[in-house]
Coordinates of C-alpha atoms in Angstrom, one line a residue:
Chain A
M18 CA 110.0 74.7 83.1
T19 CA 109.6 76.2 86.5
S20 CA 112.7 76.9 88.5
R21 CA 112.3 75.6 92.0
Q22 CA 115.5 77.5 92.9
L23 CA 113.8 80.8 91.8
L24 CA 110.5 79.9 93.4
H25 CA 112.2 79.4 96.8
L26 CA 114.2 82.6 96.4
Q27 CA 111.1 84.7 95.4
Q28 CA 109.0 83.3 98.3
Q29 CA 111.8 84.2 100.8
F30 CA 112.2 87.7 99.5
L31 CA 108.4 88.4 99.6
R32 CA 108.3 86.9 103.1
S33 CA 111.0 89.3 104.2
L34 CA 108.8 92.3 103.4
H35 CA 106.8 91.7 106.5
S36 CA 109.2 89.8 108.8
Q37 CA 113.0 89.4 109.3
P38 CA 114.9 87.9 106.4
T39 CA 115.4 84.1 107.0
P40 CA 118.9 82.7 107.6
W41 CA 118.5 80.8 104.3
L42 CA 118.0 84.1 102.4
L43 CA 120.9 85.8 104.2
E44 CA 123.2 82.9 103.2
Q45 CA 122.2 83.2 99.5
V46 CA 123.0 86.9 99.2
R47 CA 126.4 88.2 98.2
P48 CA 126.2 92.0 98.8
A49 CA 128.1 94.7 96.9
A50 CA 131.4 95.7 98.3
G51 CA 130.1 98.8 100.0
F52 CA 128.0 96.7 102.3
G53 CA 131.0 95.0 103.8
G54 CA 129.6 91.6 103.4
D55 CA 126.5 92.4 105.4
A56 CA 123.6 90.6 103.6
R57 CA 121.1 92.0 106.1
E58 CA 122.1 95.6 105.2
V59 CA 121.6 95.1 101.4
I60 CA 118.3 93.4 101.9
E61 CA 117.3 96.3 104.1
L62 CA 118.1 98.6 101.2
Y63 CA 115.7 96.7 98.9
L64 CA 113.0 96.6 101.6
K65 CA 113.2 100.4 102.1
R66 CA 113.0 100.9 98.3
A67 CA 110.0 98.5 98.1
M68 CA 108.2 100.4 100.9
A69 CA 108.9 103.8 99.3
R70 CA 107.6 102.6 95.9
T71 CA 104.5 101.1 97.5
V72 CA 103.6 104.1 99.7
D73 CA 104.6 107.0 97.5
P74 CA 101.6 106.8 95.1
L75 CA 99.3 106.9 98.2
H76 CA 100.6 110.3 99.2
G77 CA 99.4 111.5 95.8
I78 CA 95.9 110.1 96.4
F79 CA 95.4 111.0 100.0
G80 CA 96.0 114.8 99.8
G81 CA 92.9 115.5 101.9
C82 CA 94.2 113.1 104.6
R83 CA 97.4 115.1 104.7
W84 CA 95.4 118.3 105.1
L85 CA 93.4 116.6 108.0
L86 CA 96.2 114.8 109.8
G87 CA 99.3 116.8 108.8
A88 CA 102.2 115.2 106.8
D89 CA 103.6 113.4 109.9
G90 CA 100.2 112.0 110.8
L91 CA 99.7 110.7 107.2
D92 CA 103.2 109.2 107.2
Q93 CA 102.5 107.4 110.4
L94 CA 99.2 106.0 109.1
L95 CA 100.7 104.8 105.8
E96 CA 103.6 103.2 107.6
R97 CA 101.2 101.3 109.7
F98 CA 99.2 100.4 106.6
Y99 CA 102.3 99.1 104.9
A100 CA 103.1 96.8 107.8
F101 CA 99.5 95.5 107.7
S102 CA 99.2 95.2 103.9
P103 CA 100.0 91.9 102.1
G104 CA 101.2 94.3 99.3
E105 CA 99.2 92.6 96.6
P106 CA 97.9 95.4 94.3
I107 CA 100.4 97.2 92.2
N108 CA 97.8 99.7 91.0
A109 CA 97.8 102.8 93.3
Q110 CA 94.0 103.1 93.3
Q111 CA 93.5 99.5 94.3
L112 CA 96.1 99.9 97.0
A113 CA 94.2 102.9 98.2
Y114 CA 91.0 100.8 98.4
E115 CA 93.0 98.4 100.6
C116 CA 94.2 101.3 102.7
I117 CA 90.7 102.5 103.3
G118 CA 89.8 99.0 104.4
F119 CA 92.7 99.2 106.8
L120 CA 91.5 102.5 108.2
S121 CA 88.0 101.2 108.7
S122 CA 89.4 98.2 110.7
L123 CA 91.4 100.3 113.2
P124 CA 90.0 100.0 116.7
E125 CA 88.1 103.0 118.0
G126 CA 90.3 105.5 119.7
E127 CA 93.4 104.7 117.6
L128 CA 93.1 107.9 115.6
E129 CA 92.2 110.2 118.4
G130 CA 95.8 111.1 119.1
L131 CA 96.3 112.1 115.4
L132 CA 93.2 114.2 115.1
Q133 CA 92.0 117.1 117.2
R134 CA 89.6 118.7 114.7
T135 CA 86.6 116.5 115.5
A136 CA 86.4 117.3 119.2
G137 CA 83.0 118.3 120.3
Q138 CA 81.2 117.5 117.0
G139 CA 79.7 114.2 118.1
M140 CA 81.7 112.5 115.3
E141 CA 84.4 109.9 115.9
A142 CA 87.9 110.6 114.7
R143 CA 87.7 107.4 112.7
Q144 CA 84.6 108.7 110.9
A145 CA 86.4 111.9 110.0
V146 CA 89.5 110.2 108.7
L147 CA 87.4 107.7 106.7
E148 CA 85.3 110.5 105.3
V149 CA 88.3 112.4 104.0
A150 CA 90.1 109.3 102.8
M151 CA 87.0 108.2 100.8
L152 CA 86.6 111.6 99.4
D153 CA 90.3 111.5 98.3
W154 CA 89.8 108.1 96.7
R155 CA 86.5 109.1 95.0
L156 CA 88.1 112.2 93.5
S157 CA 91.1 110.2 92.3
W158 CA 88.8 107.6 90.8
A159 CA 86.7 110.3 89.0
S160 CA 89.8 112.1 87.7
L161 CA 91.4 108.8 86.3
A162 CA 88.2 107.4 84.7
P163 CA 88.1 107.0 81.0
P164 CA 87.1 110.3 79.3
R165 CA 83.7 111.0 78.1
D166 CA 83.2 109.6 74.7
G167 CA 79.5 110.0 74.6
P168 CA 77.4 112.1 72.2
G169 CA 77.7 115.4 74.1
V170 CA 74.8 117.5 75.3
E171 CA 73.5 118.3 71.9
G172 CA 73.6 114.7 70.8
L173 CA 71.8 113.6 74.0
R174 CA 69.1 116.3 73.5
R175 CA 68.6 114.8 70.0
Q176 CA 68.5 111.2 71.4
F177 CA 65.9 112.2 73.9
R178 CA 63.7 113.5 71.1
E179 CA 63.7 110.2 69.3
R180 CA 61.0 107.6 69.8
N181 CA 63.3 104.9 71.0
H182 CA 64.9 107.0 73.8
R183 CA 62.7 105.2 76.4
W184 CA 64.7 102.1 76.0
G185 CA 68.0 103.9 76.2
R186 CA 69.9 103.5 79.4
P187 CA 71.2 106.8 80.9
R188 CA 74.6 106.8 82.7
L189 CA 76.8 109.1 84.5
Q190 CA 80.5 109.7 83.8
R191 CA 82.4 106.4 84.3
G192 CA 84.2 107.8 87.4
A193 CA 81.2 109.6 89.0
R194 CA 80.4 108.5 92.5
L195 CA 77.4 109.1 94.8
A196 CA 78.1 109.4 98.5
L197 CA 75.8 109.6 101.5
T198 CA 77.4 111.3 104.5
G199 CA 76.8 113.3 107.7
Y200 CA 79.5 115.8 106.7
A201 CA 79.0 118.8 104.5
L202 CA 81.0 117.3 101.8
A203 CA 81.0 120.1 99.2
E204 CA 82.1 122.6 101.9
L205 CA 84.7 120.1 103.1
W206 CA 86.1 119.6 99.6
L207 CA 86.4 123.4 99.1
A208 CA 88.3 123.7 102.4
I209 CA 90.7 120.9 101.4
A210 CA 91.2 122.3 97.9
A211 CA 92.0 125.8 99.4
D212 CA 94.1 124.2 102.2
A213 CA 92.0 126.2 104.6
P214 CA 92.9 126.0 108.3
L215 CA 89.6 124.7 109.7
E216 CA 89.0 124.3 113.4
C217 CA 86.6 121.5 112.8
L218 CA 85.1 119.6 109.9
P219 CA 81.8 121.0 108.5
V220 CA 78.9 118.8 109.6
R221 CA 75.4 118.7 108.1
T222 CA 72.9 120.1 110.5
D223 CA 69.9 118.5 108.8
G224 CA 71.2 114.9 108.9
P225 CA 73.0 112.8 106.4
G226 CA 72.6 113.8 102.8
W227 CA 73.7 112.8 99.3
Y228 CA 76.6 114.1 97.1
L229 CA 77.8 113.6 93.6
I230 CA 81.5 113.5 93.0
Q231 CA 82.6 113.8 89.4
I232 CA 84.8 115.8 86.9
G233 CA 83.2 119.0 85.9
R234 CA 83.6 121.3 82.9
G235 CA 87.3 122.0 82.2
G236 CA 88.4 118.8 83.9
V237 CA 88.1 120.1 87.4
P238 CA 86.8 117.8 90.1
E239 CA 83.5 118.8 91.7
V240 CA 81.4 117.8 94.7
L241 CA 77.7 118.6 94.3
G242 CA 75.0 118.3 97.0
L243 CA 71.9 116.4 95.9
P244 CA 68.3 116.3 97.2
A245 CA 67.4 112.7 98.1
A246 CA 65.0 112.4 95.1
E247 CA 67.7 113.4 92.6
A248 CA 70.2 111.0 94.3
R249 CA 67.6 108.2 93.9
L250 CA 67.2 109.0 90.2
L251 CA 70.9 109.4 89.5
S252 CA 71.7 106.2 91.3
G253 CA 69.7 104.4 88.7
C254 CA 71.6 106.1 85.9
N255 CA 74.3 103.4 85.7
G256 CA 73.8 102.1 82.2
T257 CA 71.6 99.2 83.3
N258 CA 68.2 100.9 83.8
T259 CA 66.2 102.2 80.8
V260 CA 64.4 105.6 80.9
A261 CA 61.2 103.6 81.0
A262 CA 62.4 101.8 84.1
L263 CA 63.4 105.0 85.8
C264 CA 60.1 106.6 85.0
H265 CA 58.3 103.5 86.4
Q266 CA 60.5 103.7 89.6
E267 CA 59.6 107.4 90.1
S268 CA 55.9 106.8 89.5
F269 CA 55.8 105.3 93.0
F270 CA 56.9 108.7 94.3
G271 CA 54.0 110.5 92.4
E272 CA 56.2 111.6 89.5
S273 CA 54.7 111.7 86.0
L274 CA 56.6 110.3 83.0
E275 CA 57.1 113.7 81.5
A276 CA 58.3 115.1 84.9
V277 CA 61.0 112.4 85.1
E278 CA 62.2 112.9 81.6
T279 CA 62.4 116.7 82.3
R280 CA 64.6 115.9 85.3
L281 CA 66.8 113.6 83.3
L282 CA 67.2 116.3 80.6
A283 CA 68.2 118.8 83.3
W284 CA 71.0 116.4 84.3
V285 CA 72.0 116.1 80.6
E286 CA 72.2 119.9 80.4
A287 CA 74.3 119.9 83.6
E288 CA 76.7 117.3 82.0
V289 CA 76.0 114.8 84.8
V290 CA 74.1 112.3 82.6
V291 CA 76.6 111.9 79.7
E292 CA 75.3 108.9 77.8
L293 CA 72.2 107.1 76.7
Q294 CA 73.4 103.6 76.1
T295 CA 71.5 101.5 73.6
E296 CA 74.0 98.7 72.8
I297 CA 74.5 95.7 75.0
G298 CA 78.0 95.7 76.5
G299 CA 80.3 98.3 75.2
G300 CA 84.1 98.3 75.5
V301 CA 86.1 100.2 78.1
R302 CA 89.4 101.7 77.0
C303 CA 92.4 100.2 78.7
Chain B
M10 CA 111.6 100.2 62.9
L11 CA 113.4 103.1 64.5
P12 CA 116.7 104.1 62.7
P13 CA 119.7 103.0 64.8
R14 CA 120.9 106.6 65.2
S15 CA 117.8 107.6 67.2
A16 CA 117.9 109.6 70.4
G17 CA 114.9 109.5 72.7
L18 CA 113.5 110.5 76.1
N19 CA 111.3 108.8 78.6
L20 CA 107.8 110.1 79.3
C21 CA 106.9 110.4 82.9
H22 CA 104.3 112.4 85.0
E23 CA 106.9 115.0 85.8
N24 CA 107.8 115.9 82.2
A25 CA 104.5 115.3 80.4
Y26 CA 103.2 118.8 80.7
E27 CA 106.3 120.4 79.2
L28 CA 106.6 117.9 76.5
A29 CA 103.0 118.3 75.4
E30 CA 103.4 122.1 75.5
Q31 CA 106.7 122.3 73.6
L32 CA 106.7 119.2 71.4
P33 CA 110.6 119.4 71.1
Q34 CA 112.5 117.5 68.4
L35 CA 113.0 113.9 69.6
D36 CA 113.5 110.8 67.5
F37 CA 111.3 108.8 69.9
L38 CA 109.6 108.8 73.2
Q39 CA 109.6 105.9 75.6
I40 CA 106.3 105.1 77.2
H41 CA 105.3 102.6 79.9
P42 CA 102.4 100.3 79.0
E43 CA 101.6 100.2 82.8
H44 CA 100.5 103.8 82.6
L45 CA 97.9 103.0 80.0
L46 CA 96.6 100.2 82.1
G47 CA 96.6 102.1 85.4
E48 CA 95.3 105.5 84.1
P49 CA 92.5 104.9 81.7
G50 CA 91.6 108.7 81.9
G51 CA 92.8 111.9 83.4
V52 CA 95.2 114.7 82.4
Y53 CA 98.3 112.5 82.2
R54 CA 96.5 110.0 80.0
Q55 CA 95.4 112.7 77.6
Q56 CA 99.0 114.0 77.4
L57 CA 100.3 110.5 76.9
D58 CA 97.8 109.8 74.1
A59 CA 98.6 113.1 72.4
L60 CA 102.3 112.6 72.6
R61 CA 102.3 109.0 71.3
A62 CA 100.2 110.3 68.4
H63 CA 103.0 112.9 67.7
Y64 CA 106.2 111.0 68.3
P65 CA 107.5 107.5 67.3
V66 CA 107.5 105.5 70.6
T67 CA 109.2 102.6 72.3
L68 CA 107.5 100.6 75.0
H69 CA 109.3 99.9 78.2
G70 CA 107.8 97.7 80.9
F71 CA 108.6 97.5 84.6
G72 CA 105.8 95.2 85.7
L73 CA 106.2 92.1 83.5
S74 CA 108.3 90.3 86.2
L75 CA 110.0 88.3 83.5
G76 CA 111.9 86.1 85.9
S77 CA 109.0 85.3 88.1
V78 CA 107.8 81.7 88.5
A79 CA 104.2 82.9 88.5
P80 CA 102.3 82.9 85.2
L81 CA 102.7 85.9 82.9
Q82 CA 99.8 88.4 82.9
S83 CA 97.9 87.8 79.6
R84 CA 96.0 91.1 80.0
Y85 CA 99.2 93.0 80.2
L86 CA 100.7 91.3 77.2
Q87 CA 97.5 91.9 75.2
V88 CA 97.8 95.6 75.9
V89 CA 101.5 95.5 74.7
R90 CA 100.5 93.6 71.6
D91 CA 97.8 96.1 70.8
L92 CA 100.2 99.0 71.3
L93 CA 102.8 97.4 69.0
R94 CA 100.2 97.1 66.3
E95 CA 99.3 100.7 66.8
H96 CA 103.0 101.7 66.7
P97 CA 104.8 99.6 64.1
E98 CA 108.0 101.5 64.8
A99 CA 108.0 100.4 68.4
F100 CA 109.7 97.6 70.2
F101 CA 108.9 96.3 73.7
S102 CA 111.5 96.0 76.5
D103 CA 111.5 94.8 80.1
H104 CA 114.1 93.7 82.6
V105 CA 116.0 90.6 83.4
S106 CA 114.7 90.5 86.9
W107 CA 111.6 89.6 88.9
S108 CA 109.3 91.9 91.0
S109 CA 106.2 89.8 91.8
L110 CA 105.0 86.4 92.5
S111 CA 101.4 85.9 91.5
H112 CA 99.6 88.8 93.2
H113 CA 102.4 89.6 95.6
H114 CA 104.6 92.5 94.5
F115 CA 108.0 93.5 95.8
H116 CA 107.8 96.9 94.1
D117 CA 111.4 96.8 93.0
L118 CA 113.5 94.9 90.4
L119 CA 115.3 92.0 92.0
P120 CA 118.1 90.1 90.3
L121 CA 117.9 86.5 89.3
I122 CA 120.2 83.6 90.2
Y123 CA 122.4 83.2 87.2
S124 CA 122.3 79.5 86.8
Q125 CA 121.4 77.0 84.1
E126 CA 118.1 76.3 85.8
S127 CA 117.0 79.9 86.0
L128 CA 118.3 80.5 82.4
D129 CA 116.0 77.7 81.1
H130 CA 113.1 79.2 83.0
L131 CA 113.9 82.7 81.7
C132 CA 114.1 81.5 78.1
D133 CA 110.7 79.8 78.4
R134 CA 109.3 83.0 79.7
I135 CA 110.8 85.1 76.9
D136 CA 109.5 82.6 74.4
Q137 CA 106.0 83.1 75.8
V138 CA 106.2 86.9 75.7
Q139 CA 107.5 86.9 72.1
E140 CA 104.8 84.6 71.0
A141 CA 102.2 86.9 72.7
I142 CA 103.6 90.1 71.2
D143 CA 104.7 88.6 67.9
Q144 CA 108.1 90.3 67.8
P145 CA 111.5 90.1 69.6
L146 CA 111.6 91.3 73.1
H147 CA 114.4 93.6 74.3
I148 CA 115.8 92.4 77.6
E149 CA 117.5 94.9 79.9
N150 CA 120.4 94.4 82.4
I151 CA 119.4 95.8 85.7
S152 CA 121.4 97.5 88.4
S153 CA 121.7 95.4 91.5
Y154 CA 123.4 95.7 94.9
M155 CA 123.6 91.9 95.5
R156 CA 124.4 88.7 93.7
F157 CA 123.7 85.1 94.7
E158 CA 126.0 82.4 96.0
A159 CA 124.1 79.9 93.8
S160 CA 125.0 81.8 90.6
T161 CA 127.3 79.9 88.2
M162 CA 127.5 82.5 85.5
E163 CA 128.3 86.2 85.2
E164 CA 125.4 88.5 84.2
P165 CA 126.6 89.1 80.6
E166 CA 127.0 85.4 79.9
F167 CA 123.5 84.8 81.3
I168 CA 121.9 87.5 79.2
N169 CA 123.9 86.6 76.1
A170 CA 122.7 83.0 76.4
A171 CA 119.1 84.1 76.9
A172 CA 119.2 86.4 73.9
A173 CA 120.9 83.8 71.7
R174 CA 118.5 81.0 72.6
T175 CA 115.3 83.1 72.2
G176 CA 116.2 85.6 69.5
A177 CA 115.6 88.4 71.9
F178 CA 117.6 91.6 71.7
I179 CA 119.6 93.1 74.6
L180 CA 118.7 96.5 75.8
L181 CA 122.1 97.5 77.3
D182 CA 121.7 100.0 80.1
L183 CA 125.2 101.5 80.4
N184 CA 124.5 103.2 83.7
N185 CA 123.3 99.9 85.2
L186 CA 126.4 98.2 83.8
W187 CA 128.7 100.9 85.2
A188 CA 127.0 101.0 88.6
N189 CA 127.2 97.2 89.0
A190 CA 130.8 97.2 87.9
M191 CA 131.6 99.9 90.6
N192 CA 129.6 98.1 93.2
F193 CA 131.4 94.8 92.6
A194 CA 134.8 96.2 91.9
E195 CA 134.9 95.2 88.2
D196 CA 136.2 96.9 85.1
P197 CA 133.2 98.3 83.3
T198 CA 134.9 98.1 79.8
T199 CA 135.7 94.5 80.4
V200 CA 132.1 93.8 81.3
L201 CA 130.9 95.7 78.2
R202 CA 133.2 93.6 76.0
S203 CA 131.5 90.5 77.5
Y204 CA 128.2 91.3 75.8
S205 CA 127.4 89.8 72.4
P206 CA 127.5 92.8 70.1
D207 CA 125.3 91.1 67.6
R208 CA 122.4 90.7 70.1
V209 CA 122.4 94.3 71.4
G210 CA 119.4 96.2 69.9
S211 CA 119.1 99.4 72.1
Y212 CA 120.7 101.4 74.8
H213 CA 119.6 103.2 78.0
L214 CA 121.6 106.0 79.6
A215 CA 120.7 107.5 83.0
G216 CA 122.1 109.1 86.1
C217 CA 123.1 107.3 89.2
S218 CA 123.6 108.3 92.8
S219 CA 126.3 107.4 95.2
E220 CA 125.6 106.6 98.9
A221 CA 128.3 106.4 101.5
H222 CA 128.2 103.2 103.6
P223 CA 130.5 102.2 106.4
H224 CA 132.5 99.9 104.1
G225 CA 132.5 102.0 101.0
T226 CA 130.3 103.7 98.4
V227 CA 127.3 102.1 96.8
Y228 CA 126.0 103.3 93.5
I229 CA 122.2 103.3 93.1
D230 CA 120.2 104.0 90.0
Y231 CA 117.6 106.5 91.2
H232 CA 117.5 108.1 87.8
R233 CA 117.5 111.5 89.4
E234 CA 120.6 113.2 87.9
A235 CA 122.6 113.7 84.8
V236 CA 124.6 110.9 83.1
H237 CA 128.0 110.4 84.8
P238 CA 131.1 111.3 82.7
E239 CA 132.3 107.7 83.1
V240 CA 129.0 106.4 81.6
W241 CA 129.3 108.8 78.6
Q242 CA 132.8 107.3 78.1
L243 CA 131.4 103.8 78.3
Y244 CA 128.7 104.8 75.7
D245 CA 131.5 106.0 73.4
V246 CA 133.2 102.6 73.7
A247 CA 129.9 100.8 73.2
L248 CA 129.2 102.8 70.0
E249 CA 132.6 101.8 68.7
L250 CA 132.5 98.2 69.7
I251 CA 128.8 97.4 69.2
G252 CA 127.6 100.2 67.0
P253 CA 124.7 102.7 67.1
H254 CA 121.3 101.7 68.3
P255 CA 118.3 103.6 69.5
T256 CA 119.4 105.3 72.7
L257 CA 117.1 106.5 75.5
L258 CA 118.0 109.2 78.0
E259 CA 116.1 108.3 81.3
W260 CA 115.4 110.9 83.9
E261 CA 112.5 110.0 86.2
N262 CA 113.1 111.5 89.6
D263 CA 113.9 115.1 90.6
V264 CA 113.2 115.9 87.0
P265 CA 114.7 119.3 86.0
P266 CA 113.1 121.6 83.5
L267 CA 112.7 120.0 80.1
A268 CA 115.5 122.1 78.5
R269 CA 118.0 120.5 80.8
T270 CA 117.0 116.9 79.9
L271 CA 117.0 117.9 76.2
E272 CA 120.6 119.0 76.5
E273 CA 121.4 115.4 77.6
V274 CA 119.4 114.0 74.7
E275 CA 121.4 116.3 72.3
L276 CA 124.6 114.8 73.7
V277 CA 123.2 111.4 72.8
R278 CA 122.3 112.6 69.3
Q279 CA 125.7 114.1 68.6
R280 CA 127.5 110.9 69.7
L281 CA 125.2 108.7 67.6
H282 CA 125.8 110.9 64.5
T283 CA 129.5 111.2 64.8
C284 CA 130.4 107.6 65.7
Q285 CA 132.4 105.9 63.0
S286 CA 131.4 102.3 63.9
V287 CA 131.1 100.1 60.8
R288 CA 128.9 97.7 62.6

């Protein structure tokens, strides 16, 4: 059976997360003695705990934003996000997705007061904050993805020597991400990792370019710059395109079959291509 | 099955590195299924998998929202069932509380109304969980700073009835019991005596913080300090009245060096092995 009594109570509590507790809820609550009979005060305690537990994991993910905005600036942003968020995801990474959505919806000029480092670069403050927030999220995603359980470099070399390798489907690490940006992302990542006091964010002088974000050897996150042709090839390495399909795709750019396979093997050696899938489906560890 | 005189420690992000490095003597480690769902890879996940291969474990949830009126998450229960098959020594516990309604999360454990209507609801939910995981659930009393005017039962009566009707065991958190008794001006030993000794299957011990409010002190279970002397005394009484059961020392915030938490676990072990209860 469903308890209508509990349903009403639960709806009222959740509603109070984003507005004042209703008179009905205040009448239901009997606070502990230390609150002196003030139901509003005890509900406030729960609301503060709920906010802390929602926002705390985001501090762990948005370390680059803390570097960019300072601790107070990040706190302000996350408090505003909390007021905006319906609080649906419990998973921190999903909540971070939602937070980036919130940042992208902020009106232009909202972040100018928080951020001085973009002045004179021709970039908007919102672009800078979004860039760093997305880098934070992508690094977090890469570091929490299921570990490599593929055949290893030697195993992949062997697979590429077999006749049936052309209908194998290359793929990157499960958490690897490709990003196109006008910022010099590799340089930016190094500055964040070193907590370097930059005057302004590093911008690409030759226009937007591609980057690969993944976990490198030794479990360390890395951000690698990519030529456009390699980004195009790697974007097809998602476990759905066969080697034959990738070679066909590249033929329109004047690449021979052998040249494409050589490029793929180079990415195998660099531990960027980590699997050559042959089965349909394939489970993902919880 | 864990022996009743087992003393364990919770695994969390803060202590995982030291635990994985030192592999100290522990009778069991408590892990959260939510961490396996939320972190499919990464350093913590590697440590978690290595540690659960090394130690006997218990599974303790905080996201089941047992008292919610929204449907239970089948994916979550499937993970718990798979873990229980992998760890035959383990049991699964969660709280007599609610924290979410469908996709909306409160991010804290909120108490239920202790009425016949919500008891019927809770028992239905426990039945569903036990059917899904194919073993008895351990249901934990939470700490709370409020009660509801609509309640018609005290917390022990409510939890006893739920356990008796469903065959679930009670995970008696003695810190929560003590904190609630302090917050509502009750005698903790009297509250302890109200629980059905036959239904208790495990214990939790933890620290609790006190906050000064204009009208008095409020005790809050932040799990960031050592167990209070009064809670150790209550544990001694519980061992005598109810008997020894697997006991977990929880320390989750402001976690000190591992050696300090192990001292607390050692105190648990000493008490478990010297208690003379015949139960």
